[in-house]
Tab-separated table of C-alpha atoms and ligand atoms in Angstrom:
chain	number	residue	atom	x	y	z
A	1	MET	CA	6.639	9.215	5.179
A	2	ILE	CA	6.640	10.049	1.535
A	3	VAL	CA	4.950	7.299	-0.779
A	4	LEU	CA	5.284	7.289	-4.579
A	5	GLY	CA	2.171	6.134	-6.299
A	6	VAL	CA	2.339	4.373	-9.680
A	7	GLU	CA	-0.961	3.961	-11.752
A	8	SER	CA	-1.035	2.300	-15.209
A	9	SER	CA	-4.142	-0.013	-15.243
A	10	CYS	CA	-5.576	1.265	-18.337
A	11	ASP	CA	-5.080	4.368	-20.530
A	12	GLU	CA	-3.617	6.849	-17.877
A	13	THR	CA	-0.109	6.874	-16.610
A	14	GLY	CA	-0.164	8.567	-13.347
A	15	LEU	CA	2.781	9.160	-10.839
A	16	ALA	CA	2.319	10.974	-7.550
A	17	LEU	CA	3.955	11.830	-4.340
A	18	TYR	CA	1.908	11.755	-1.004
A	19	ASP	CA	3.359	12.808	2.266
A	20	THR	CA	1.450	11.258	5.381
A	21	GLU	CA	2.318	14.593	7.127
A	22	ARG	CA	2.061	17.327	4.430
A	23	GLY	CA	-0.464	15.638	2.246
A	24	LEU	CA	-0.408	15.245	-1.612
A	25	LEU	CA	2.958	16.850	-2.612
A	26	SER	CA	2.645	16.422	-6.548
A	27	HIS	CA	0.959	14.455	-9.125
A	28	ALA	CA	1.839	13.876	-12.850
A	29	LEU	CA	-0.377	12.483	-15.256
A	30	HIS	CA	-0.634	11.490	-19.045
A	31	SER	CA	-3.818	10.504	-20.746
A	32	GLN	CA	-3.691	8.228	-23.697
A	33	VAL	CA	-7.352	9.381	-24.957
A	34	ALA	CA	-5.990	11.151	-27.890
A	35	MET	CA	-4.029	8.116	-29.024
A	36	HIS	CA	-6.784	5.590	-28.744
A	37	GLU	CA	-9.525	7.917	-30.116
A	38	GLU	CA	-9.078	6.926	-33.628
A	39	TYR	CA	-9.668	3.199	-32.648
A	40	GLY	CA	-12.892	4.021	-30.862
A	41	GLY	CA	-11.506	2.326	-27.734
A	42	VAL	CA	-8.344	1.438	-25.817
A	43	VAL	CA	-5.874	-0.677	-27.708
A	44	PRO	CA	-4.065	-2.770	-24.943
A	45	GLU	CA	-0.845	-3.003	-26.879
A	46	LEU	CA	-0.720	0.707	-27.659
A	47	ALA	CA	-1.413	1.337	-24.016
A	48	SER	CA	1.476	-0.609	-22.565
A	49	ARG	CA	4.020	0.766	-24.864
A	50	ASP	CA	2.810	4.333	-24.031
A	51	HIS	CA	3.140	3.595	-20.301
A	52	ILE	CA	6.609	2.620	-20.847
A	53	ARG	CA	7.429	5.740	-22.711
A	54	ARG	CA	5.742	8.125	-20.058
A	55	ALA	CA	6.683	6.580	-16.749
A	56	LEU	CA	9.935	7.881	-15.999
A	57	PRO	CA	9.538	11.293	-17.379
A	58	LEU	CA	6.370	11.561	-15.286
A	59	LEU	CA	8.324	10.507	-12.244
A	60	GLU	CA	10.926	13.159	-12.850
A	61	GLN	CA	8.029	15.789	-13.166
A	62	ALA	CA	6.355	14.703	-9.993
A	63	LEU	CA	9.672	14.660	-8.111
A	64	THR	CA	10.601	18.141	-9.532
A	65	THR	CA	7.007	19.505	-8.596
A	66	ALA	CA	7.296	18.148	-5.114
A	67	GLY	CA	10.785	19.377	-4.734
A	68	VAL	CA	12.208	16.221	-3.289
A	69	THR	CA	14.645	13.654	-4.679
A	70	LYS	CA	14.073	9.866	-5.317
A	71	GLU	CA	16.054	8.935	-2.120
A	72	SER	CA	13.416	10.790	-0.060
A	73	ILE	CA	10.691	8.387	-1.116
A	74	ASP	CA	9.921	5.864	1.732
A	75	ALA	CA	7.760	3.389	-0.090
A	76	ILE	CA	6.415	2.786	-3.434
A	77	ALA	CA	2.676	1.862	-4.032
A	78	TYR	CA	1.512	0.658	-7.515
A	79	THR	CA	-1.911	-0.562	-9.035
A	80	GLN	CA	-1.687	-4.438	-8.695
A	81	GLY	CA	-4.905	-4.719	-10.572
A	82	PRO	CA	-7.708	-5.178	-11.948
A	83	GLY	CA	-6.769	-3.717	-15.280
A	84	LEU	CA	-5.004	-4.676	-18.643
A	85	ALA	CA	-2.355	-7.168	-18.072
A	86	GLY	CA	0.346	-5.613	-20.075
A	87	ALA	CA	-0.478	-2.118	-18.742
A	88	LEU	CA	-0.189	-3.140	-15.151
A	89	LEU	CA	2.945	-4.971	-15.830
A	90	VAL	CA	4.468	-1.961	-16.805
A	91	GLY	CA	3.537	0.028	-13.726
A	92	SER	CA	4.561	-2.859	-11.513
A	93	SER	CA	7.953	-3.307	-13.108
A	94	VAL	CA	8.652	0.339	-12.770
A	95	ALA	CA	7.681	0.492	-9.080
A	96	CYS	CA	9.651	-2.878	-8.486
A	97	SER	CA	12.671	-1.676	-10.198
A	98	LEU	CA	12.792	1.556	-8.390
A	99	GLY	CA	12.127	-0.193	-5.239
A	100	LEU	CA	15.034	-2.456	-5.872
A	101	ALA	CA	17.426	0.316	-6.994
A	102	LEU	CA	16.612	2.866	-4.059
A	103	ASP	CA	16.105	-0.132	-1.595
A	104	LYS	CA	12.757	0.918	-0.736
A	105	PRO	CA	9.548	-1.484	0.064
A	106	VAL	CA	6.992	-1.652	-2.564
A	107	LEU	CA	3.114	-2.483	-2.053
A	108	GLY	CA	0.449	-3.458	-4.659
A	109	VAL	CA	-2.718	-1.558	-4.312
A	110	HIS	CA	-6.120	-2.549	-5.484
A	111	HIS	CA	-7.252	-0.208	-8.148
A	112	LEU	CA	-10.674	0.004	-6.755
A	113	GLU	CA	-9.370	0.699	-3.262
A	114	GLY	CA	-7.561	3.803	-4.936
A	115	HIS	CA	-10.931	5.017	-6.365
A	116	LEU	CA	-12.883	4.421	-3.246
A	117	LEU	CA	-10.523	6.380	-0.987
A	118	SER	CA	-10.004	9.311	-3.610
A	119	PRO	CA	-12.567	11.419	-2.080
A	120	LEU	CA	-10.728	11.415	1.257
A	121	LEU	CA	-8.103	13.418	-0.751
A	122	ALA	CA	-10.579	16.382	-0.899
A	123	SER	CA	-10.342	19.375	1.541
A	124	GLU	CA	-13.741	18.267	2.949
A	125	ARG	CA	-13.283	14.658	3.823
A	126	PRO	CA	-16.056	12.201	4.897
A	127	GLU	CA	-15.747	10.507	8.324
A	128	PHE	CA	-16.215	6.818	8.407
A	129	PRO	CA	-18.561	4.835	8.187
A	130	PHE	CA	-19.975	5.884	4.837
A	131	ILE	CA	-21.733	4.283	1.821
A	132	ALA	CA	-19.673	4.405	-1.307
A	133	LEU	CA	-20.758	4.268	-4.990
A	134	LEU	CA	-17.987	3.308	-7.142
A	135	VAL	CA	-18.770	3.942	-10.694
A	136	SER	CA	-16.003	3.671	-13.328
A	137	GLY	CA	-15.630	2.207	-16.783
A	138	GLY	CA	-15.138	-1.262	-15.420
A	139	HIS	CA	-17.097	-1.501	-12.182
A	140	THR	CA	-20.131	-0.440	-10.659
A	141	GLN	CA	-20.450	-1.335	-6.876
A	142	LEU	CA	-22.066	-0.135	-3.737
A	143	MET	CA	-20.180	-0.481	-0.545
A	144	ARG	CA	-20.287	0.045	3.181
A	145	VAL	CA	-17.083	1.403	4.273
A	146	ASP	CA	-16.196	1.215	7.870
A	147	GLY	CA	-12.524	2.237	7.534
A	148	VAL	CA	-9.330	1.691	5.525
A	149	GLY	CA	-9.585	-2.006	4.560
A	150	ARG	CA	-13.054	-2.535	5.919
A	151	TYR	CA	-15.393	-2.725	2.970
A	152	THR	CA	-18.554	-4.523	2.767
A	153	LEU	CA	-20.014	-5.167	-0.835
A	154	LEU	CA	-23.622	-4.419	-0.784
A	155	GLY	CA	-24.361	-5.013	-4.410
A	156	GLU	CA	-22.816	-4.424	-7.952
A	157	THR	CA	-23.693	-4.566	-11.575
A	158	LEU	CA	-24.783	-7.995	-12.988
A	159	ASP	CA	-23.568	-6.905	-16.404
A	160	ASP	CA	-22.095	-3.692	-17.899
A	161	ALA	CA	-20.476	-1.056	-15.666
A	162	ALA	CA	-22.010	2.293	-15.621
A	163	GLY	CA	-19.146	3.939	-17.389
A	164	GLU	CA	-19.412	1.081	-20.016
A	165	ALA	CA	-22.922	1.784	-20.537
A	166	PHE	CA	-22.176	5.514	-21.088
A	167	ASP	CA	-19.369	4.502	-23.485
A	168	LYS	CA	-21.252	2.193	-25.398
A	169	SER	CA	-24.393	4.336	-25.795
A	170	ALA	CA	-22.277	7.090	-26.943
A	171	LYS	CA	-20.824	4.889	-29.372
A	172	LEU	CA	-24.187	4.137	-30.835
A	173	LEU	CA	-24.994	7.791	-31.134
A	174	GLY	CA	-21.826	8.202	-33.145
A	175	LEU	CA	-19.980	10.191	-30.323
A	176	GLY	CA	-16.246	9.792	-29.731
A	177	TYR	CA	-14.201	7.859	-27.240
A	178	PRO	CA	-14.485	7.959	-24.231
A	179	GLY	CA	-18.221	8.554	-24.515
A	180	GLY	CA	-19.207	9.497	-20.964
A	181	PRO	CA	-18.296	13.103	-20.999
A	182	ALA	CA	-19.693	13.517	-24.621
A	183	ILE	CA	-23.190	11.858	-24.016
A	184	SER	CA	-23.324	14.059	-20.808
A	185	ARG	CA	-22.728	17.254	-22.777
A	186	LEU	CA	-25.082	16.303	-25.484
A	187	ALA	CA	-27.910	15.487	-23.081
A	188	GLU	CA	-27.856	19.000	-21.720
A	189	PHE	CA	-29.479	19.847	-24.805
A	190	GLY	CA	-32.126	17.150	-24.950
A	191	ASP	CA	-35.669	17.109	-24.156
A	192	PRO	CA	-36.225	14.937	-21.257
A	193	ALA	CA	-39.961	14.202	-22.293
A	194	ALA	CA	-38.713	13.045	-25.834
A	195	TYR	CA	-37.623	9.444	-24.704
A	196	THR	CA	-38.366	7.391	-21.580
A	197	LEU	CA	-35.826	4.547	-21.404
A	198	PRO	CA	-35.994	1.768	-19.063
A	199	ARG	CA	-34.742	1.994	-15.647
A	200	PRO	CA	-33.345	-1.490	-14.971
A	201	MET	CA	-33.552	-3.104	-11.539
A	202	LEU	CA	-34.841	0.246	-10.040
A	203	HIS	CA	-37.436	-1.403	-7.834
A	204	SER	CA	-35.451	-4.747	-7.111
A	205	LYS	CA	-35.046	-5.056	-3.517
A	206	ASP	CA	-31.232	-5.536	-3.595
A	207	PHE	CA	-28.504	-3.253	-4.515
A	208	ASN	CA	-27.464	-4.650	-7.747
A	209	PHE	CA	-27.358	-3.080	-11.025
A	210	SER	CA	-28.049	-4.015	-14.652
A	211	PHE	CA	-27.078	-1.596	-17.616
A	212	SER	CA	-26.842	-3.875	-20.647
A	213	GLY	CA	-30.609	-3.588	-21.146
A	214	LEU	CA	-30.515	0.209	-21.128
A	215	LYS	CA	-27.645	0.316	-23.848
A	216	THR	CA	-29.892	-2.227	-25.847
A	217	ALA	CA	-32.724	0.250	-25.403
A	218	VAL	CA	-30.740	3.132	-26.757
A	219	LEU	CA	-29.796	0.658	-29.758
A	220	THR	CA	-33.684	0.138	-30.334
A	221	VAL	CA	-34.317	3.782	-30.524
A	222	VAL	CA	-31.556	4.430	-32.890
A	223	LYS	CA	-32.738	1.641	-35.259
A	224	LYS	CA	-36.428	2.887	-35.080
A	225	HIS	CA	-35.102	5.744	-37.270
A	226	GLU	CA	-34.441	3.039	-39.840
A	227	THR	CA	-31.549	5.046	-40.985
A	228	ASP	CA	-27.897	5.569	-40.281
A	229	ILE	CA	-27.001	7.502	-36.927
A	230	ALA	CA	-25.326	9.934	-39.129
A	231	ASN	CA	-28.804	10.999	-40.635
A	232	ILE	CA	-30.374	11.454	-37.189
A	233	CYS	CA	-30.710	14.999	-36.571
A	234	GLU	CA	-28.726	16.689	-33.727
A	235	GLN	CA	-31.798	17.450	-31.631
A	236	ASP	CA	-32.983	14.078	-31.649
A	237	LYS	CA	-29.480	12.619	-30.650
A	238	ALA	CA	-29.534	15.062	-27.921
A	239	ASN	CA	-33.158	13.929	-26.819
A	240	ILE	CA	-31.783	10.132	-26.903
A	241	ALA	CA	-28.897	11.227	-24.879
A	242	ARG	CA	-31.012	12.697	-22.472
A	243	GLY	CA	-33.304	9.781	-22.255
A	244	PHE	CA	-30.213	7.561	-21.492
A	245	VAL	CA	-28.573	9.993	-18.917
A	246	ASP	CA	-31.826	10.413	-16.936
A	247	ALA	CA	-32.573	6.851	-16.846
A	248	ILE	CA	-29.041	5.664	-15.510
A	249	VAL	CA	-28.877	8.759	-13.054
A	250	ASP	CA	-32.272	7.665	-11.772
A	251	VAL	CA	-31.115	3.999	-11.056
A	252	LEU	CA	-27.971	5.273	-9.422
A	253	VAL	CA	-29.475	7.797	-7.046
A	254	ALA	CA	-32.262	5.500	-6.082
A	255	LYS	CA	-29.912	2.669	-5.263
A	256	CYS	CA	-27.651	5.033	-3.247
A	257	VAL	CA	-30.724	6.303	-1.294
A	258	SER	CA	-31.894	2.893	-0.505
A	259	ALA	CA	-28.280	1.600	0.549
A	260	LEU	CA	-28.295	4.744	2.909
A	261	LYS	CA	-31.718	3.851	4.333
A	262	HIS	CA	-30.935	0.142	4.820
A	263	THR	CA	-27.764	0.960	6.605
A	264	GLY	CA	-28.898	4.027	8.614
A	265	LEU	CA	-25.989	5.730	7.412
A	266	THR	CA	-26.103	9.426	6.494
A	267	ARG	CA	-22.908	9.996	4.440
A	268	LEU	CA	-22.538	9.012	0.663
A	269	VAL	CA	-19.154	8.994	-1.207
A	270	ILE	CA	-18.944	8.762	-4.974
A	271	ALA	CA	-15.847	7.515	-6.685
A	272	GLY	CA	-14.718	6.662	-10.335
A	273	GLY	CA	-15.037	8.206	-13.672
A	274	VAL	CA	-18.676	8.470	-13.678
A	275	GLY	CA	-18.529	10.332	-10.559
A	276	ALA	CA	-17.482	13.336	-12.645
A	277	ASN	CA	-20.795	13.406	-14.450
A	278	ARG	CA	-22.595	16.639	-13.784
A	279	GLN	CA	-26.223	15.163	-14.146
A	280	LEU	CA	-25.374	12.659	-11.503
A	281	ARG	CA	-23.936	15.099	-9.174
A	282	ALA	CA	-26.908	17.399	-9.549
A	283	ALA	CA	-29.429	14.541	-9.028
A	284	LEU	CA	-27.491	13.255	-5.905
A	285	ASP	CA	-27.081	16.790	-4.449
A	286	ALA	CA	-30.978	17.311	-4.872
A	287	ALA	CA	-31.613	13.842	-3.112
A	288	ALA	CA	-29.171	14.655	-0.287
A	289	VAL	CA	-31.453	17.922	0.585
A	290	ARG	CA	-34.569	15.708	0.276
A	291	LYS	CA	-33.537	12.873	2.181
A	292	ARG	CA	-31.029	14.551	4.526
A	293	PHE	CA	-27.765	12.879	3.980
A	294	LYS	CA	-24.529	14.278	2.833
A	295	VAL	CA	-22.685	13.538	-0.282
A	296	TYR	CA	-18.804	13.663	-0.855
A	297	TYR	CA	-17.102	13.751	-4.302
A	298	PRO	CA	-13.352	13.444	-5.274
A	299	GLU	CA	-11.908	16.428	-6.938
A	300	LEU	CA	-12.772	16.288	-10.511
A	301	GLU	CA	-9.198	15.551	-11.443
A	302	PHE	CA	-9.178	12.455	-9.142
A	303	CYS	CA	-12.459	10.995	-10.441
A	304	THR	CA	-10.894	9.327	-13.470
A	305	ASP	CA	-7.497	7.233	-13.113
A	306	ASN	CA	-4.661	8.949	-11.522
A	307	GLY	CA	-1.515	8.350	-9.419
A	308	ALA	CA	-2.584	10.375	-6.500
A	309	MET	CA	-5.057	7.876	-5.466
A	310	ILE	CA	-2.767	4.996	-5.422
A	311	ALA	CA	0.001	6.892	-3.441
A	312	PHE	CA	-2.757	7.835	-1.033
A	313	ALA	CA	-4.461	4.483	-0.576
A	314	GLY	CA	-0.695	3.095	-0.216
A	315	ALA	CA	-0.041	5.628	2.489
A	316	LEU	CA	-3.132	4.886	4.275
A	317	ARG	CA	-2.288	1.094	4.214
A	318	LEU	CA	1.074	1.659	5.526
A	319	GLU	CA	0.002	3.895	8.344
A	320	ARG	CA	-2.100	1.040	9.443
A	321	ASN	CA	0.337	-1.747	8.841
A	322	PRO	CA	4.020	-0.596	8.031
A	323	GLN	CA	4.844	-4.413	7.165
A	324	ALA	CA	2.276	-4.131	4.153
A	325	ALA	CA	5.023	-2.872	1.965
A	326	GLN	CA	7.923	-5.597	1.387
A	327	ARG	CA	11.328	-5.629	-0.155
A	328	ASP	CA	9.973	-8.443	-2.433
A	329	TYR	CA	10.481	-7.231	-6.026
A	330	ALA	CA	8.920	-10.117	-7.909
A	331	PHE	CA	6.291	-8.557	-10.213
A	332	ASN	CA	2.793	-9.450	-9.052
A	333	VAL	CA	-0.226	-8.172	-10.977
B	401	KG4	O1	-12.458	5.425	-13.286
B	401	KG4	P1	-12.097	5.495	-14.677
B	401	KG4	O2	-11.039	6.606	-15.129
B	401	KG4	O3	-11.534	4.188	-15.147
B	401	KG4	C1	-11.768	2.924	-14.737
B	401	KG4	O4	-11.175	2.578	-13.737
B	401	KG4	O5	-12.769	2.163	-15.340
B	401	KG4	O6	-13.671	5.595	-15.443
B	401	KG4	C2	-13.617	5.774	-16.760
B	401	KG4	C3	-15.117	5.801	-17.167
B	401	KG4	C4	-15.278	5.953	-18.630
B	401	KG4	O7	-16.328	4.767	-18.742
B	401	KG4	C5	-15.770	7.256	-19.074
B	401	KG4	O8	-16.587	7.448	-20.091
B	401	KG4	C6	-16.528	7.644	-17.682
B	401	KG4	O9	-15.750	7.013	-16.704
B	401	KG4	N1	-16.681	8.966	-17.451
B	401	KG4	C7	-17.983	9.677	-17.451
B	401	KG4	C8	-17.578	11.175	-17.339
B	401	KG4	N2	-16.272	11.359	-17.206
B	401	KG4	C9	-15.738	10.023	-17.263
B	401	KG4	N3	-19.108	9.321	-17.592
B	401	KG4	C10	-19.984	10.137	-17.592
B	401	KG4	N4	-19.893	11.466	-17.290
B	401	KG4	C11	-18.738	12.100	-17.301
B	401	KG4	N5	-18.603	13.330	-17.116
B	402	ZN	ZN1	-10.246	3.515	-12.541
């Protein structure tokens, strides 16, 4: 069975083809980062319009790379939500129109399920059950995963998502959008002893997170300079970045370790854009050796939004329940 995946929830247009026998056949992606950069964040109207422009050329690209025709697609999975309404509508209308024209069933996929299952696309796939840390721009959740569709939420952020904290703190330091990779790169040059920022909810007995206070702590440090961010020397900026990254990584790792301990599981899976963060990966790898668990990551290109994870999640759902996709072409986001 060949499943076409369509992702358009935010600022990436992704189309991919997944074959349940041969694996991922192709994936085509366009990132709108350059377009939104000058505005310092995603402009929803521009995002929707760009998805419209990109979707069909990317479909052609995915088909050509895979060496298959439109007619050989068996089902179409699209991101149903959560995401920007206009952006989601583009992906769902592309999926539903193709379904109608090709007489193929369509299936709405939850964006977070796409992220959650993306580490299973890697060559070394984790067995169920596992603990998943989902860290994206919009969500931060710890889950117990017993199988496809069998998810138990253990905890989540009470305010900002981890990616949001990265982006907002980066903005306070005058770094570009998206800030996650930029603040991470700068932190490499920072002195870890220069600033110790708060580790919110580190010792709370639950699996919840809170990152808005950490962002405020960055703001407070920046303000202490009583000057414009532009006047803070590069080394000091790097020190603040390091203080921020160390704090957020400490909290994320500690909560993962306690979720593993609480459930008795020994496999940890990381998903979502912040999963690309090198300091987080290094700290998790070190904790895995110390605490004797195994940690799995998606391929770097599948950490942030992409069509492959949607095609894959759709295929897994259809393998379990072929009736999950329907010939009901009413847009539903
Ligand atoms: O999963 P994703 O593409 O989108 C959502 O579904 O939200 O995640 C995007 C988020 C952004 O906040 C971005 O700054 C963050 O992931 N991110 C990173 C890194 N790469 C992306 N954060 C820290 N370090 C990175 N290397
Ligand atoms: Zn995402």
